[in-house]
Amino acid sequence: ERAGVAPGDLDLVVLAAADLAEYLYWDAAAAVQARLGAYGAEALLVNQACGGGVTAFDTVAGRFATHESYTTALIIGANRVCEEYCDRLATNTCVNGDGAAAALVRRGAGGCRWLVTETLTDGRYADFHRLEAGGSARPFTPSMAAPARIAAPADRLQEFFDGDIGAMFDFARTTLARNREVLERACARAGILPGSVARIIHLHDNRTAFADLAAELGVPLERTNADLALAHGHLGCADQIFSLDHLITSGALTPGDLVALTSVSSGMHWTCTLLRV
């Protein structure tokens, strides 16, 4: 409605979902396309945990590059915590919330233009967020006891690194360093200096995590979205689009500002999308 675009004008719908969908063997992106009435649009599902909303911009750019007729896309980031498996107050270092945010993307748009997306992946940590039961390796059965919830971060670190404190600290340092590295790589591809980025819009973590991120990137905390994150909680892969909208509509970002949408997600992946407002 805000963009003045009818569902029938969409060429592409990209749904990024951070948590489990409502059903197994079910395409949530196609279901959203139908509920919108965007029957002529291609529907794609991006399931890269908390980084999906940031990665989705690259997904749209790729589709625009290979489909010359595509001019209009809708990116949706959505999160709904399944509390049978995830304690929203204890599973992460922040409060997990339910929410969604969307961005309309047009080919050749005059403002808020996508520049580049860069992703670093390290599959050695793929099992760090794993829930042991429910998948094809160990399906749920009527006789099975209710599965344990995803453990708290400290417990997962202890188990994954087998109590090796040094390895845990190395992991924490690696995570911060890769946030910086992925930003630097994105800036290099875009031909800009990291210092010219007006705002770092990161996933909604806690204040200490934001302070550590700001120190690693060499920026003041005020150049992040820390206040919005603390006010609204972690909305999965909707965080960055949610914060971006608030910063633009409030006037905190103005035309021409460079913005970095950054995320860390299970896998693990570190992602950065650069936009010029």
CSV table of C-alpha atoms in Angstrom, one decimal:
chain,number,residue,atom,x,y,z
A,1,GLU,CA,0.0,0.0,0.0
A,2,ARG,CA,2.7,2.5,0.9
A,3,ALA,CA,4.5,1.9,-2.4
A,4,GLY,CA,1.3,2.0,-4.4
A,5,VAL,CA,1.9,-1.4,-6.0
A,6,ALA,CA,-0.8,-3.9,-6.5
A,7,PRO,CA,-0.1,-7.6,-5.8
A,8,GLY,CA,-0.7,-8.4,-9.5
A,9,ASP,CA,2.2,-6.1,-10.4
A,10,LEU,CA,4.8,-8.2,-8.5
A,11,ASP,CA,7.2,-10.4,-10.5
A,12,LEU,CA,8.9,-12.0,-7.6
A,13,VAL,CA,8.0,-12.7,-3.9
A,14,VAL,CA,10.9,-13.7,-1.7
A,15,LEU,CA,10.0,-15.0,1.8
A,16,ALA,CA,12.8,-15.2,4.3
A,17,ALA,CA,11.9,-17.3,7.3
A,18,ALA,CA,14.2,-17.6,10.3
A,19,ASP,CA,12.3,-20.2,12.3
A,20,LEU,CA,10.2,-23.3,11.4
A,21,ALA,CA,7.2,-22.9,9.1
A,22,GLU,CA,3.7,-24.0,10.3
A,23,TYR,CA,3.8,-27.3,8.4
A,24,LEU,CA,6.3,-29.8,7.0
A,25,TYR,CA,6.3,-30.6,3.2
A,26,TRP,CA,4.8,-27.1,2.7
A,27,ASP,CA,6.1,-24.2,0.7
A,28,ALA,CA,5.6,-21.1,2.9
A,29,ALA,CA,6.7,-18.7,0.1
A,30,ALA,CA,4.1,-20.1,-2.4
A,31,ALA,CA,1.4,-19.8,0.3
A,32,VAL,CA,2.3,-16.2,0.9
A,33,GLN,CA,2.2,-15.5,-2.8
A,34,ALA,CA,-1.3,-16.9,-3.0
A,35,ARG,CA,-2.6,-15.1,0.1
A,36,LEU,CA,-1.3,-11.8,-1.4
A,37,GLY,CA,-3.0,-12.5,-4.7
A,38,ALA,CA,0.3,-12.2,-6.5
A,39,TYR,CA,-0.5,-15.1,-8.7
A,40,GLY,CA,1.8,-14.1,-11.6
A,41,ALA,CA,4.9,-13.7,-9.4
A,42,GLU,CA,7.6,-16.3,-8.9
A,43,ALA,CA,7.9,-17.3,-5.2
A,44,LEU,CA,11.2,-18.1,-3.5
A,45,LEU,CA,11.9,-19.3,0.1
A,46,VAL,CA,15.1,-18.2,1.7
A,47,ASN,CA,15.9,-20.2,4.9
A,48,GLN,CA,19.2,-18.9,6.2
A,49,ALA,CA,18.1,-18.3,9.7
A,50,CYS,CA,18.7,-14.7,11.0
A,51,GLY,CA,20.5,-13.7,7.8
A,52,GLY,CA,17.7,-14.5,5.4
A,53,GLY,CA,16.4,-10.9,5.2
A,54,VAL,CA,19.8,-9.6,4.3
A,55,THR,CA,20.6,-12.3,1.8
A,56,ALA,CA,17.2,-11.8,0.2
A,57,PHE,CA,18.4,-8.6,-1.5
A,58,ASP,CA,21.1,-10.6,-3.3
A,59,THR,CA,18.5,-13.2,-4.3
A,60,VAL,CA,16.4,-10.4,-5.9
A,61,ALA,CA,19.5,-8.9,-7.6
A,62,GLY,CA,20.3,-12.3,-9.1
A,63,ARG,CA,16.8,-12.9,-10.3
A,64,PHE,CA,16.7,-9.4,-11.8
A,65,ALA,CA,20.0,-10.2,-13.6
A,66,THR,CA,18.7,-13.4,-15.1
A,67,HIS,CA,15.1,-12.3,-15.8
A,68,GLU,CA,15.1,-9.1,-17.8
A,69,SER,CA,11.3,-8.8,-17.6
A,70,TYR,CA,11.3,-8.7,-13.8
A,71,THR,CA,10.9,-5.2,-12.5
A,72,THR,CA,9.2,-5.5,-9.1
A,73,ALA,CA,9.9,-7.8,-6.2
A,74,LEU,CA,8.7,-8.1,-2.6
A,75,ILE,CA,11.0,-9.2,0.2
A,76,ILE,CA,9.4,-10.4,3.4
A,77,GLY,CA,11.3,-11.3,6.5
A,78,ALA,CA,9.2,-13.2,9.1
A,79,ASN,CA,9.7,-14.9,12.4
A,80,ARG,CA,7.4,-16.8,14.7
A,81,VAL,CA,9.0,-18.7,17.6
A,82,CYS,CA,7.9,-22.3,18.1
A,83,GLU,CA,8.0,-22.4,21.9
A,84,GLU,CA,7.8,-26.2,22.0
A,85,TYR,CA,11.4,-26.2,20.6
A,86,CYS,CA,12.7,-22.8,21.5
A,87,ASP,CA,12.6,-20.8,24.8
A,88,ARG,CA,12.4,-17.3,23.5
A,89,LEU,CA,14.0,-15.9,26.7
A,90,ALA,CA,16.9,-18.3,26.9
A,91,THR,CA,17.9,-19.8,23.5
A,92,ASN,CA,19.8,-16.7,22.3
A,93,THR,CA,21.7,-13.8,23.8
A,94,CYS,CA,18.6,-11.6,23.2
A,95,VAL,CA,14.8,-11.9,23.5
A,96,ASN,CA,13.3,-13.8,20.5
A,97,GLY,CA,10.2,-12.1,19.3
A,98,ASP,CA,7.5,-12.6,16.7
A,99,GLY,CA,7.3,-10.2,13.8
A,100,ALA,CA,7.7,-9.4,10.1
A,101,ALA,CA,8.9,-6.7,7.9
A,102,ALA,CA,8.8,-6.2,4.1
A,103,ALA,CA,10.6,-4.2,1.5
A,104,LEU,CA,9.4,-3.5,-2.1
A,105,VAL,CA,12.3,-3.6,-4.6
A,106,ARG,CA,12.1,-2.0,-8.0
A,107,ARG,CA,14.5,-2.3,-10.9
A,108,GLY,CA,16.1,1.2,-11.5
A,109,ALA,CA,14.6,2.7,-8.3
A,110,GLY,CA,15.8,6.2,-7.7
A,111,GLY,CA,16.3,5.9,-3.9
A,112,CYS,CA,17.5,3.3,-1.4
A,113,ARG,CA,19.5,1.4,-4.1
A,114,TRP,CA,21.1,-2.0,-3.5
A,115,LEU,CA,24.8,-1.9,-4.2
A,116,VAL,CA,26.3,-5.3,-3.2
A,117,THR,CA,25.7,-8.3,-0.9
A,118,GLU,CA,28.6,-10.3,0.5
A,119,THR,CA,28.4,-13.6,2.5
A,120,LEU,CA,31.0,-15.6,4.4
A,121,THR,CA,30.1,-19.2,5.3
A,122,ASP,CA,31.9,-21.6,7.6
A,123,GLY,CA,30.2,-24.9,7.7
A,124,ARG,CA,32.3,-26.3,10.5
A,125,TYR,CA,29.7,-24.7,12.8
A,126,ALA,CA,26.6,-26.2,11.1
A,127,ASP,CA,25.7,-28.3,14.1
A,128,PHE,CA,25.9,-25.5,16.6
A,129,HIS,CA,22.2,-24.7,16.6
A,130,ARG,CA,21.0,-28.2,15.7
A,131,LEU,CA,17.8,-29.7,17.3
A,132,GLU,CA,18.5,-33.4,17.5
A,133,ALA,CA,14.9,-34.7,16.9
A,134,GLY,CA,12.3,-34.1,14.3
A,135,GLY,CA,14.2,-34.3,11.1
A,136,SER,CA,14.6,-37.3,8.7
A,137,ALA,CA,17.6,-38.6,10.7
A,138,ARG,CA,15.4,-39.0,13.8
A,139,PRO,CA,11.7,-38.3,13.0
A,140,PHE,CA,9.2,-37.8,15.7
A,141,THR,CA,7.2,-40.9,16.6
A,142,PRO,CA,4.1,-41.4,18.9
A,143,SER,CA,6.3,-43.1,21.5
A,144,MET,CA,9.0,-40.5,21.5
A,145,ALA,CA,9.2,-38.2,24.5
A,146,ALA,CA,8.9,-34.4,23.8
A,147,PRO,CA,12.2,-33.2,22.5
A,148,ALA,CA,14.5,-31.1,24.6
A,149,ARG,CA,14.4,-27.4,23.6
A,150,ILE,CA,17.4,-25.9,21.9
A,151,ALA,CA,19.9,-25.3,24.6
A,152,ALA,CA,21.1,-21.9,25.9
A,153,PRO,CA,24.1,-20.4,24.3
A,154,ALA,CA,26.5,-21.2,27.1
A,155,ASP,CA,25.4,-24.8,27.2
A,156,ARG,CA,25.7,-25.1,23.4
A,157,LEU,CA,29.2,-23.7,23.5
A,158,GLN,CA,30.2,-26.1,26.3
A,159,GLU,CA,28.9,-29.1,24.3
A,160,PHE,CA,30.1,-28.1,20.9
A,161,PHE,CA,33.6,-27.2,21.9
A,162,ASP,CA,33.8,-30.1,24.5
A,163,GLY,CA,34.6,-27.7,27.4
A,164,ASP,CA,37.6,-26.1,25.6
A,165,ILE,CA,37.5,-22.6,27.0
A,166,GLY,CA,40.2,-21.4,24.6
A,167,ALA,CA,38.2,-22.7,21.6
A,168,MET,CA,35.1,-20.9,22.9
A,169,PHE,CA,36.9,-17.6,23.1
A,170,ASP,CA,38.4,-18.1,19.7
A,171,PHE,CA,34.9,-18.7,18.3
A,172,ALA,CA,33.7,-15.4,19.9
A,173,ARG,CA,36.7,-13.5,18.4
A,174,THR,CA,36.1,-15.2,15.0
A,175,THR,CA,32.5,-14.1,14.9
A,176,LEU,CA,33.4,-10.5,15.6
A,177,ALA,CA,36.3,-10.5,13.1
A,178,ARG,CA,34.1,-12.0,10.3
A,179,ASN,CA,31.5,-9.3,10.9
A,180,ARG,CA,34.2,-6.8,10.1
A,181,GLU,CA,35.6,-8.9,7.2
A,182,VAL,CA,32.3,-9.3,5.5
A,183,LEU,CA,31.7,-5.5,5.7
A,184,GLU,CA,35.2,-4.8,4.3
A,185,ARG,CA,34.6,-7.2,1.5
A,186,ALA,CA,31.3,-5.6,0.6
A,187,CYS,CA,32.8,-2.1,0.7
A,188,ALA,CA,35.7,-3.2,-1.5
A,189,ARG,CA,33.3,-4.6,-4.1
A,190,ALA,CA,31.2,-1.4,-4.0
A,191,GLY,CA,34.3,0.7,-4.3
A,192,ILE,CA,33.7,2.6,-1.1
A,193,LEU,CA,35.5,3.0,2.2
A,194,PRO,CA,34.0,1.3,5.4
A,195,GLY,CA,34.3,4.7,7.1
A,196,SER,CA,31.8,6.2,4.7
A,197,VAL,CA,29.0,3.9,5.9
A,198,ALA,CA,26.6,6.1,7.8
A,199,ARG,CA,24.8,3.4,9.8
A,200,ILE,CA,25.4,-0.3,10.6
A,201,ILE,CA,22.0,-2.1,10.9
A,202,HIS,CA,22.7,-5.4,12.6
A,203,LEU,CA,20.5,-8.2,13.9
A,204,HIS,CA,18.7,-7.3,17.1
A,205,ASP,CA,21.1,-8.5,19.8
A,206,ASN,CA,21.9,-7.2,23.3
A,207,ARG,CA,23.7,-4.0,24.3
A,208,THR,CA,27.0,-5.8,25.1
A,209,ALA,CA,27.0,-7.5,21.7
A,210,PHE,CA,26.4,-4.2,20.0
A,211,ALA,CA,29.2,-2.5,21.9
A,212,ASP,CA,31.6,-5.3,20.9
A,213,LEU,CA,30.5,-5.0,17.3
A,214,ALA,CA,30.9,-1.2,17.3
A,215,ALA,CA,34.4,-1.6,18.8
A,216,GLU,CA,35.4,-4.2,16.2
A,217,LEU,CA,34.2,-2.0,13.4
A,218,GLY,CA,35.6,1.2,14.9
A,219,VAL,CA,32.3,3.1,14.9
A,220,PRO,CA,30.4,4.7,17.8
A,221,LEU,CA,27.5,2.8,19.2
A,222,GLU,CA,25.2,5.5,18.0
A,223,ARG,CA,25.9,4.6,14.4
A,224,THR,CA,24.3,1.2,14.9
A,225,ASN,CA,20.6,0.3,15.5
A,226,ALA,CA,21.3,-0.8,19.1
A,227,ASP,CA,18.5,1.3,20.6
A,228,LEU,CA,15.9,-0.1,18.2
A,229,ALA,CA,17.1,-3.6,18.9
A,230,LEU,CA,16.7,-3.2,22.7
A,231,ALA,CA,13.3,-1.6,22.3
A,232,HIS,CA,11.8,-4.2,20.0
A,233,GLY,CA,13.7,-7.5,20.6
A,234,HIS,CA,15.0,-10.0,18.0
A,235,LEU,CA,12.6,-10.5,15.1
A,236,GLY,CA,14.6,-13.2,13.3
A,237,CYS,CA,15.4,-12.2,9.7
A,238,ALA,CA,13.0,-9.3,9.9
A,239,ASP,CA,15.4,-7.2,12.1
A,240,GLN,CA,17.3,-5.3,9.5
A,241,ILE,CA,14.4,-4.3,7.3
A,242,PHE,CA,12.4,-3.4,10.4
A,243,SER,CA,15.2,-1.1,11.7
A,244,LEU,CA,15.9,0.3,8.2
A,245,ASP,CA,12.3,1.4,7.9
A,246,HIS,CA,12.3,3.1,11.3
A,247,LEU,CA,15.6,4.9,10.6
A,248,ILE,CA,14.4,6.2,7.2
A,249,THR,CA,10.9,7.2,8.3
A,250,SER,CA,12.2,9.0,11.4
A,251,GLY,CA,14.7,11.0,9.4
A,252,ALA,CA,17.8,9.5,11.0
A,253,LEU,CA,18.8,8.4,7.5
A,254,THR,CA,18.7,10.8,4.6
A,255,PRO,CA,19.0,10.5,0.9
A,256,GLY,CA,22.6,9.6,-0.1
A,257,ASP,CA,23.5,7.9,3.2
A,258,LEU,CA,25.3,4.6,2.9
A,259,VAL,CA,23.8,1.8,5.0
A,260,ALA,CA,25.2,-1.7,5.8
A,261,LEU,CA,22.7,-4.4,6.8
A,262,THR,CA,24.7,-7.0,8.6
A,263,SER,CA,23.8,-10.4,10.2
A,264,VAL,CA,25.2,-13.6,11.7
A,265,SER,CA,23.2,-16.7,11.2
A,266,SER,CA,23.4,-20.4,12.0
A,267,GLY,CA,25.4,-22.4,9.4
A,268,MET,CA,27.3,-20.2,10.1
A,269,HIS,CA,27.0,-17.3,7.8
A,270,TRP,CA,28.1,-13.7,8.1
A,271,THR,CA,26.3,-11.4,5.6
A,272,CYS,CA,26.4,-7.7,4.6
A,273,THR,CA,24.2,-5.9,2.2
A,274,LEU,CA,25.1,-2.3,1.2
A,275,LEU,CA,22.4,0.2,0.3
A,276,ARG,CA,22.5,3.9,-0.7
A,277,VAL,CA,19.4,5.6,0.7
